[in-house]
Coordinates of C-alpha atoms and ligand atoms in Angstrom, one line a residue:
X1 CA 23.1 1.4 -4.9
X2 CA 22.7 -2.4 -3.6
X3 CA 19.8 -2.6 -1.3
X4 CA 20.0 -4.6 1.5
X5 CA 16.7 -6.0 2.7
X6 CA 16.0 -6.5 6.6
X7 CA 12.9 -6.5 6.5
X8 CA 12.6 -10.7 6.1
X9 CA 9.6 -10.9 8.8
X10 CA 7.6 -8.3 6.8
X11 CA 7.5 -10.3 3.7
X12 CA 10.5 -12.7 1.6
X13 CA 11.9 -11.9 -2.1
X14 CA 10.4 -15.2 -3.9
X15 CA 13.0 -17.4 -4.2
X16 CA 13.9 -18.0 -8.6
X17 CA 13.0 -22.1 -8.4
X18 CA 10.0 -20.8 -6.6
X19 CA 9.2 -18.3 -9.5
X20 CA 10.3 -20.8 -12.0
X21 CA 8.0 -23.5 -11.1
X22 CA 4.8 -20.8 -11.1
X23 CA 5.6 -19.5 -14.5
X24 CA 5.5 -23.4 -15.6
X25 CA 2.0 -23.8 -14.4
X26 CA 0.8 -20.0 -15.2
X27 CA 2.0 -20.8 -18.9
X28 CA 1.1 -24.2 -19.3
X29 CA -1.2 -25.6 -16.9
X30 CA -4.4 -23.6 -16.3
X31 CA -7.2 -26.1 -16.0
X32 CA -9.2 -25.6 -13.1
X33 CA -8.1 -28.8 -10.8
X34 CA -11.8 -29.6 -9.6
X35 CA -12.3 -30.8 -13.7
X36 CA -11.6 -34.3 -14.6
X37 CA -10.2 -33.8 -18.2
X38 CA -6.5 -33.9 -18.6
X39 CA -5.7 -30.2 -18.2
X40 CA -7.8 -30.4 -15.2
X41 CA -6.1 -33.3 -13.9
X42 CA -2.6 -31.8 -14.5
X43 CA -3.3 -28.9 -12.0
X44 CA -5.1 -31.5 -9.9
X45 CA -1.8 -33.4 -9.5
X46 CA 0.4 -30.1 -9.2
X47 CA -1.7 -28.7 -6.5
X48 CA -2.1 -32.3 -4.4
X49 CA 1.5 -32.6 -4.4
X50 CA 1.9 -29.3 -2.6
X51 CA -0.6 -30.3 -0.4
X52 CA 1.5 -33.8 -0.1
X53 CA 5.1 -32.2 0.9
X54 CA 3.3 -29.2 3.2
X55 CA 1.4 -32.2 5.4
X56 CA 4.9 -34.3 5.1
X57 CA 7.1 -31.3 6.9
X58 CA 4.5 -30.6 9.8
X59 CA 3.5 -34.3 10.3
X60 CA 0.0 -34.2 9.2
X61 CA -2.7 -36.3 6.8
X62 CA -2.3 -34.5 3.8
X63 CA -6.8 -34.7 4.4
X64 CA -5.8 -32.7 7.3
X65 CA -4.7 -29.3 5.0
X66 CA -6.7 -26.5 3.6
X67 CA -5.2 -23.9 1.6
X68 CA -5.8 -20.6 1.7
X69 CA -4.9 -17.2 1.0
X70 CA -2.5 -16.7 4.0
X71 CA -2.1 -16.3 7.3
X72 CA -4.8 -13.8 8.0
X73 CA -7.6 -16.3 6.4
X74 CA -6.0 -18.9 7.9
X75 CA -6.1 -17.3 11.5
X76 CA -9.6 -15.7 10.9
X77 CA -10.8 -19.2 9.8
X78 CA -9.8 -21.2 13.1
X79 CA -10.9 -18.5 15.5
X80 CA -14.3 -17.9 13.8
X81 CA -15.1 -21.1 12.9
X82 CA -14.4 -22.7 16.1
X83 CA -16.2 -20.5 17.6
X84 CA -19.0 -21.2 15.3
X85 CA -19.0 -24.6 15.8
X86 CA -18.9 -24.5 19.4
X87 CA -21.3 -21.9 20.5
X88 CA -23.6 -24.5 22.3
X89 CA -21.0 -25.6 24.6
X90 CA -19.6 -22.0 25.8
X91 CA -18.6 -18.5 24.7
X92 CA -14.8 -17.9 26.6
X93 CA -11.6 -17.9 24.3
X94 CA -8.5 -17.4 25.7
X95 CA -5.5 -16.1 23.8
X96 CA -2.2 -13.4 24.3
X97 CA -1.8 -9.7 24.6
X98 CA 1.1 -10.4 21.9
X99 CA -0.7 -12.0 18.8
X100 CA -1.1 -10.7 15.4
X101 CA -4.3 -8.4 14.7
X102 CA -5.3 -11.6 12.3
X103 CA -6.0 -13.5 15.5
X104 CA -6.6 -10.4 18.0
X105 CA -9.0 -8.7 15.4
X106 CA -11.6 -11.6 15.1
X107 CA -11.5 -12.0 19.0
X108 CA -12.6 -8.5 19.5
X109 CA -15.2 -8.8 16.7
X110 CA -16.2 -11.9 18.7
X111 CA -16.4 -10.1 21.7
X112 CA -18.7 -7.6 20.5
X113 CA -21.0 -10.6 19.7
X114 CA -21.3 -11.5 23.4
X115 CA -17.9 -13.6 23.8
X116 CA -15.3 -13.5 26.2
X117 CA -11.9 -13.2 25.5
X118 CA -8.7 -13.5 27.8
X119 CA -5.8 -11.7 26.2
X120 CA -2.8 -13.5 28.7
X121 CA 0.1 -11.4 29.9
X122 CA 3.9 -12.3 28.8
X123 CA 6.7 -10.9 30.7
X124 CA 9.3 -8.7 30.0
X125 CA 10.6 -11.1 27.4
X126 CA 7.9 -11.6 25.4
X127 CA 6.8 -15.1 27.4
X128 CA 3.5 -16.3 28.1
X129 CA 3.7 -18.5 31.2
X130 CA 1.7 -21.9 30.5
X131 CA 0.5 -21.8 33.9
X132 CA -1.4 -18.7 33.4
X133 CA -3.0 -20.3 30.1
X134 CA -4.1 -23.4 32.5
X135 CA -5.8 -20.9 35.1
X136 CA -7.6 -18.7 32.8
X137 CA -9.2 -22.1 31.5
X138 CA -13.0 -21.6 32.7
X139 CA -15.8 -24.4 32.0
X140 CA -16.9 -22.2 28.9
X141 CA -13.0 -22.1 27.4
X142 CA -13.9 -23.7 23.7
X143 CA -10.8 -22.5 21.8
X144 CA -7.0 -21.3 22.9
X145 CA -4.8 -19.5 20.6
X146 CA -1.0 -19.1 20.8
X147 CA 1.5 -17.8 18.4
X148 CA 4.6 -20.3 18.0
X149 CA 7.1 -16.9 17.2
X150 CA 5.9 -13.3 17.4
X151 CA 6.9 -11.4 14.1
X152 CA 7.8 -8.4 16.3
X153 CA 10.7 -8.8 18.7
X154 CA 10.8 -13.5 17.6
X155 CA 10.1 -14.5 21.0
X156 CA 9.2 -18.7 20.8
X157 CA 6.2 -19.8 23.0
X158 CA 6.3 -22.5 25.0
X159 CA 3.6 -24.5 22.8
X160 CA 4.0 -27.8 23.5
X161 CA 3.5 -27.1 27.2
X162 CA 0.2 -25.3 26.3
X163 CA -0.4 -27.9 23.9
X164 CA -0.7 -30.7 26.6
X165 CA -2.8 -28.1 28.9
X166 CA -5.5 -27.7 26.4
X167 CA -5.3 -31.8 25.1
X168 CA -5.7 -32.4 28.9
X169 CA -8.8 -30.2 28.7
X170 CA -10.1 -31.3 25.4
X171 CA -10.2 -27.7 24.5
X172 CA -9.5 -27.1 20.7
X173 CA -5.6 -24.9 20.6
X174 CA -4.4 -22.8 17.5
X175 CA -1.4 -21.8 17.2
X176 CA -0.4 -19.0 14.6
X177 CA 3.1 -20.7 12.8
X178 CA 3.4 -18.3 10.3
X179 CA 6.8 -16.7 11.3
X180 CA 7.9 -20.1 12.6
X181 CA 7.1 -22.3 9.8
X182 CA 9.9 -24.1 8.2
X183 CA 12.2 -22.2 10.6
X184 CA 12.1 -24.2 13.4
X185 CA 10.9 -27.7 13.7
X186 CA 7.2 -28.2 13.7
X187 CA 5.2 -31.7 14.0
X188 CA 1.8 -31.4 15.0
X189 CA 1.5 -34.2 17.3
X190 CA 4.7 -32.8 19.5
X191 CA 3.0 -29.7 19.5
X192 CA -0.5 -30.9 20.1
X193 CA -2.1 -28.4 18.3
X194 CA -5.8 -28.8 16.5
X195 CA -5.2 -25.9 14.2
X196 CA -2.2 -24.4 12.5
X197 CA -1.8 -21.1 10.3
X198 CA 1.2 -20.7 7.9
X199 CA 1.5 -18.1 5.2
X200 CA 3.9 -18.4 1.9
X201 CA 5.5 -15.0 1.7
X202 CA 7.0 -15.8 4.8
X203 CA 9.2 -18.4 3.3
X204 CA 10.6 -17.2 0.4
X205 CA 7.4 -17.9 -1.5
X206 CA 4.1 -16.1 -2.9
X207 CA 1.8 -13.8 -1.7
X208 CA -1.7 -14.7 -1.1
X209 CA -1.5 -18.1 -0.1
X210 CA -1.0 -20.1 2.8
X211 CA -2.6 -23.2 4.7
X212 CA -4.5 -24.0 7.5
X213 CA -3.7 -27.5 9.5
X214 CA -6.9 -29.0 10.6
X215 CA -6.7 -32.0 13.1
X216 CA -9.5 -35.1 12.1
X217 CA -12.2 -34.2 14.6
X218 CA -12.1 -31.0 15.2
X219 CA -15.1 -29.1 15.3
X220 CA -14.8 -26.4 12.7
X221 CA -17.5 -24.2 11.0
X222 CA -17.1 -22.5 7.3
X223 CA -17.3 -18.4 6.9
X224 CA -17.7 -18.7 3.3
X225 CA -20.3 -20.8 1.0
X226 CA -19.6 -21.9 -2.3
X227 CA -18.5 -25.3 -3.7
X228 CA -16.7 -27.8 -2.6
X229 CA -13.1 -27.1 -2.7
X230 CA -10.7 -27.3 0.5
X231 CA -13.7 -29.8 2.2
X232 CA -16.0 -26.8 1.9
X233 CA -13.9 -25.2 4.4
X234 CA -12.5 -22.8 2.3
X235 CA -14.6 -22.7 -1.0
X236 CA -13.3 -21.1 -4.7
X237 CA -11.1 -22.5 -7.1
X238 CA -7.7 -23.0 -5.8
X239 CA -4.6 -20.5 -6.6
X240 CA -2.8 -23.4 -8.1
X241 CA 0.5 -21.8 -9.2
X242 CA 0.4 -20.2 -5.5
X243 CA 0.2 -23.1 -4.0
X244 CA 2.7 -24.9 -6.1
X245 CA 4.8 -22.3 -5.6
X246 CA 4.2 -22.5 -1.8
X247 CA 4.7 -25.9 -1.4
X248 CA 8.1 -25.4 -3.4
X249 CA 9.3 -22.7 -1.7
X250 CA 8.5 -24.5 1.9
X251 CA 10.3 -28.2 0.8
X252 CA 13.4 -26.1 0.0
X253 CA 13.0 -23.8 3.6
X254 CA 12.9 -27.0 5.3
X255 CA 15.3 -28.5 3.7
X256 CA 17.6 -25.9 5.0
X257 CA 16.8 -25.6 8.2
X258 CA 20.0 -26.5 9.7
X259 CA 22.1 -24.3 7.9
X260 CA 20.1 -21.3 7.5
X261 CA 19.3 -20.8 10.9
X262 CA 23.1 -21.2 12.8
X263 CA 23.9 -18.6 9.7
X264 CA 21.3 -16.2 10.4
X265 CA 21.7 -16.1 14.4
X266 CA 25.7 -15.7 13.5
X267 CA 25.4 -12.7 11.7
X268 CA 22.4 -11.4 14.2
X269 CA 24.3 -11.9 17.0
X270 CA 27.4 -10.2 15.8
X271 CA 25.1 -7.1 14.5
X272 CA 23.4 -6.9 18.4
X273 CA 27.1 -7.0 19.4
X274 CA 28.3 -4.3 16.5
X275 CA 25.5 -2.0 17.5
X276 CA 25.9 -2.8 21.6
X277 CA 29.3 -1.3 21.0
X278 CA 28.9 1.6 19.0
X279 CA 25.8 2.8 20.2
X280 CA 24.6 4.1 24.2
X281 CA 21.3 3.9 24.9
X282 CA 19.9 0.6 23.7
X283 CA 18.0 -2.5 24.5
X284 CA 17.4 -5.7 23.0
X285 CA 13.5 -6.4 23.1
X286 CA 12.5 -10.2 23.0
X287 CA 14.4 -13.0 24.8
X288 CA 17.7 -13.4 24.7
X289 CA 18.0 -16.6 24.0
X290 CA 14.7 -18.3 23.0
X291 CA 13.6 -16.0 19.7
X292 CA 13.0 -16.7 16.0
X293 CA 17.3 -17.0 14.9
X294 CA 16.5 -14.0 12.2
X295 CA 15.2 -11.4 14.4
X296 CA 17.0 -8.5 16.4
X297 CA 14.1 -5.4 17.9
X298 CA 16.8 -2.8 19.2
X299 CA 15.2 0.0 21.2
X300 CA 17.0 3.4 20.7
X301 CA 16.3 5.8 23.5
X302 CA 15.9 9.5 22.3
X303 CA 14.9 9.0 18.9
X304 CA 11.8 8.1 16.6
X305 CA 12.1 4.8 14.9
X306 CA 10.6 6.3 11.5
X307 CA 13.6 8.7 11.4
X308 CA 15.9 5.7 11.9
X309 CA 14.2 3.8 9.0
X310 CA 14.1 6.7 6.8
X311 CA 18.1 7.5 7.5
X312 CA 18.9 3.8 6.2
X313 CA 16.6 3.9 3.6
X314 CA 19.0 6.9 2.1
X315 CA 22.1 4.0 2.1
X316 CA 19.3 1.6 0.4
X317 CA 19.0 -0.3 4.1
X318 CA 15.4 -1.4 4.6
X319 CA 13.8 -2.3 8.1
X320 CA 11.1 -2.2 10.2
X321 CA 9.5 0.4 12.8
X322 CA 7.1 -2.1 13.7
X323 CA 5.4 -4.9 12.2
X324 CA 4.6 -3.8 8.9
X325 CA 0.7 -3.9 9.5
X326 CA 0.7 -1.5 12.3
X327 CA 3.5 1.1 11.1
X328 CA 1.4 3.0 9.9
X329 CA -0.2 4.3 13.1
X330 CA 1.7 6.2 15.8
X331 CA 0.3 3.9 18.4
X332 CA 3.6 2.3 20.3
X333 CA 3.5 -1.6 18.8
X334 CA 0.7 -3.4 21.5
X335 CA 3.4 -6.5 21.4
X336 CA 6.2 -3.9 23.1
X337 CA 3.4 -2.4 25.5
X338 CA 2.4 -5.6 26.8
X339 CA 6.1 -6.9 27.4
X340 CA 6.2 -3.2 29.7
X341 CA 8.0 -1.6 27.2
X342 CA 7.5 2.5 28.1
X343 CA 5.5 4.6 25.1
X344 CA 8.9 6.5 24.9
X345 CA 11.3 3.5 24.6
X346 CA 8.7 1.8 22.2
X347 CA 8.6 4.5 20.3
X348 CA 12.3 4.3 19.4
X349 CA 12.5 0.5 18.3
X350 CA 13.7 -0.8 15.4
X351 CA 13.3 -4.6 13.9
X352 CA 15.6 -6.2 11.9
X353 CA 14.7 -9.2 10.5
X354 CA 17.4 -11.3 8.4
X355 CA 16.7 -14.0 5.6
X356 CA 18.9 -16.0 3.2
X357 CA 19.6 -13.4 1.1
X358 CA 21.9 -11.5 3.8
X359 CA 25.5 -11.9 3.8
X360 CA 28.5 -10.8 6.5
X361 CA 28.7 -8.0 3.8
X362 CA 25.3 -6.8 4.7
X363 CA 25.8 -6.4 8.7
X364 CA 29.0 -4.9 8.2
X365 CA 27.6 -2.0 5.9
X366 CA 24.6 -1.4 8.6
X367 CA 27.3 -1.5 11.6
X368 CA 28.9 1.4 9.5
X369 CA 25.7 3.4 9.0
X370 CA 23.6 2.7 11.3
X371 CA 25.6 4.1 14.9
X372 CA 26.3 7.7 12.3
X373 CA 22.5 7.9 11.9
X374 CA 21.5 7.6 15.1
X375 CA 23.9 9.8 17.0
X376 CA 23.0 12.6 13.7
X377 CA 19.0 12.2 15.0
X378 CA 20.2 12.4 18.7
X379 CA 21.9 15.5 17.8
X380 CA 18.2 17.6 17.0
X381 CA 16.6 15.5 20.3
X382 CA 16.2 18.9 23.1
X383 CA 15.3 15.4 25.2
X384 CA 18.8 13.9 24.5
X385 CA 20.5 17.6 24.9
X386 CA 18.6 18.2 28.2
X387 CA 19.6 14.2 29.4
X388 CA 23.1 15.0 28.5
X389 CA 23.3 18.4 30.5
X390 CA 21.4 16.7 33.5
X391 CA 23.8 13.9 33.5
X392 CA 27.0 16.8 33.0
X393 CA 25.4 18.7 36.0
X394 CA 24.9 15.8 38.1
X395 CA 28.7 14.8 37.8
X396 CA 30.3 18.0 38.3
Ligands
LIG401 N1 0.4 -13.9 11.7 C1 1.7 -13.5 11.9 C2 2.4 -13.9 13.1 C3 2.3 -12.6 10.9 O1 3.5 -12.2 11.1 C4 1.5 -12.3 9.8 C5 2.0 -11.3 8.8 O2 2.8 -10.4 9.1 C6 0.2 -12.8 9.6 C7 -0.3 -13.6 10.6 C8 -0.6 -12.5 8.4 O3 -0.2 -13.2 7.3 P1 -0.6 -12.8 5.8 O4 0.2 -11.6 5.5 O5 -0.2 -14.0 5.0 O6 -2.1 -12.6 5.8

């Protein structure tokens, strides 16, 4: 059975260039790139290259990037060591209710540690309003973070408008890029971000590595001691074939950009209209217009989103119930809950999240099993019998 993978904001297949150029270096270049002999030198030049075409795509000093070992470290990295740095002039952080746990986590560890945190509304799309990001700004505000495109239902902040609120300010902004990077256009200035996560499995590239964008000037504190690597920032010999690979994958992302992304909202757009018409009971979660061009949240009233994913799973279908970190909890996803999304609706979503391995083929086959699946759950729902004979008593 072909599997058809949906699952792109969860992680990416590594594209074969992408595993080609790693298996180069894991065969024949292992010298550790802080030595100054030849094999030494040869991972040196590998690896500064990466760092070379990464700044190039985003508009930075190629001094400017770290790498590290994703988005998580990259995230936990700017929010920690901001706060670090900065503890003299105040203790408030502002951020969303929508974030990843890699930036919500540290704020909550922060908080027990005597910090304040504002976690910003969004609306019923997914939004966070600017304004509210310039009003929650106190005289103690040392560090905002934003996420450019939230992996759960691809909403896109507005972040150059918060950008030039916190620049205004002088107040150091993050922004979280790793489901945006390489898919929509990033440059640092127009953004006006200090810091910048991105992650490479994201991108068609490997696991465990990613990089953090680091503005000259900005006050930033290590959480890790050890030598000298990444400007101390981010000590430990580097994952060189990772970040080659990385770097690789991302050139070739970008590269792409304008085909990839009319392709992908194309066949998303025709699923959302496939499923609107074969299946009652549904709503599109995230903004209609304004959200990553790969990513479709459906809620599906009356039934448990696990069910649905284990149904396609049978047909070799995989997708998401909620971003893969939190699935395994029953909690309803916090990003749904904050846009207003009721426990029971939450609990029925479903993400589908394309990449550049999908074809027409692909939406077709889930527009054929997907509406059979969910009316076959409905069928064993008492709550979808009882709505049914409510909705049969109320006509006649
Ligand atoms: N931030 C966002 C928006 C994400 O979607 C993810 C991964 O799902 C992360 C951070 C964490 O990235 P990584 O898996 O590279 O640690």
């Amino acid at each position: 059975m072909a599997r058809i993978y949906l699952d792109n904001n969860a992680t990416t297949p590594v594209r074969p260039e992408v595993a080609e150029a790693m298996v180069g270096l894991l065969r024949g270049c292992y010298g550790n790139p802080s030595t100054l002999y030849c094999i030494g030198q040869e991972a040196h030049v590998e690896m500064e290259h990466a760092r070379d075409v990464l700044a190039g795509l985003i508009g930075a000093d190629r001094e400017e990037i770290i790498f590290t070992s994703g988005g998580t470290e990259g995230d936990n990295i700017s929010i920690f060591g901001v706060a670090k740095a900065n503890r003299k002039k105040g203790n408030h952080i502002i951020t969303t209710k929508i974030e990843h746990h890699a930036v919500l986590n540290p704020c909550k560890a922060l908080e027990k540690e005597g910090w304040e945190v504002t976690y910003l509304p969004v609306d019923r799309e997914g939004l966070v309003d600017p304004d509210s990001v310039g009003r929650a700004i106190t005289d103690k505000t040392v560090l905002i973070s934003v996420m450019h495109a939230n992996n759960e239902v691809g909403t896109i902040q507005p972040i150059e408008e918060i950008g030039k609120i916190a620049n205004a300010k002088k107040i150091t902004f993050h922004s979280d890029t790793v489901q945006s990077f390489c898919k929509l256009p990033i440059n640092v200035d127009k953004l006006g971000v200090n810091l910048l996560t991105a992650s490479g499995h994201k991108l068609y590239g490997p696991k465990g590595v990613g990089l953090l964008y680091i503005r000259k000037g900005t006050k930033i504190m290590p959480m890790m001691y050890g030598g000298h690597q990444e400007r101390s920032l981010r000590p430990g010999t580097e994952n060189v074939p990772g970040i080659v690979g990385f770097g690789r994958a991302a050139e070739l992302l970008h590269s792409e950009m304008g085909t990839e992304e009319p392709r992908l909202r194309k066949m998303r757009d025709r699923l959302w209209d496939g499923i609107k018409k074969a299946v009652p009971f549904i709503r599109l979660h995230g903004h209609p217009e304004n959200r990553l061009a790969n990513t479709l949240n459906v809620g599906f009233d009356f039934v448990e989103g696990e069910s649905i994913i284990l149904s396609l799973d049978e047909y070799g279908i995989c997708a998401a119930s909620g971003s893969a970190c939190t699935s395994d909890t029953l909690e309803p996803s916090h990003v749904l809950s904050a846009m207003g999304v009721p426990p029971e609706h939450a609990h029925g979503a479903i993400r589908f999240s394309l990449g550049r391995e999908n074809t027409e083929s692909d939406i077709d086959k889930l527009l054929e099993v997907l509406p059979k699946a969910v009316e076959n759950l409905r069928s064993f729902s008492p709550i979808y019998k009882e709505y049914l004979r409510s909705q049969g008593s109320a006509a006649g």
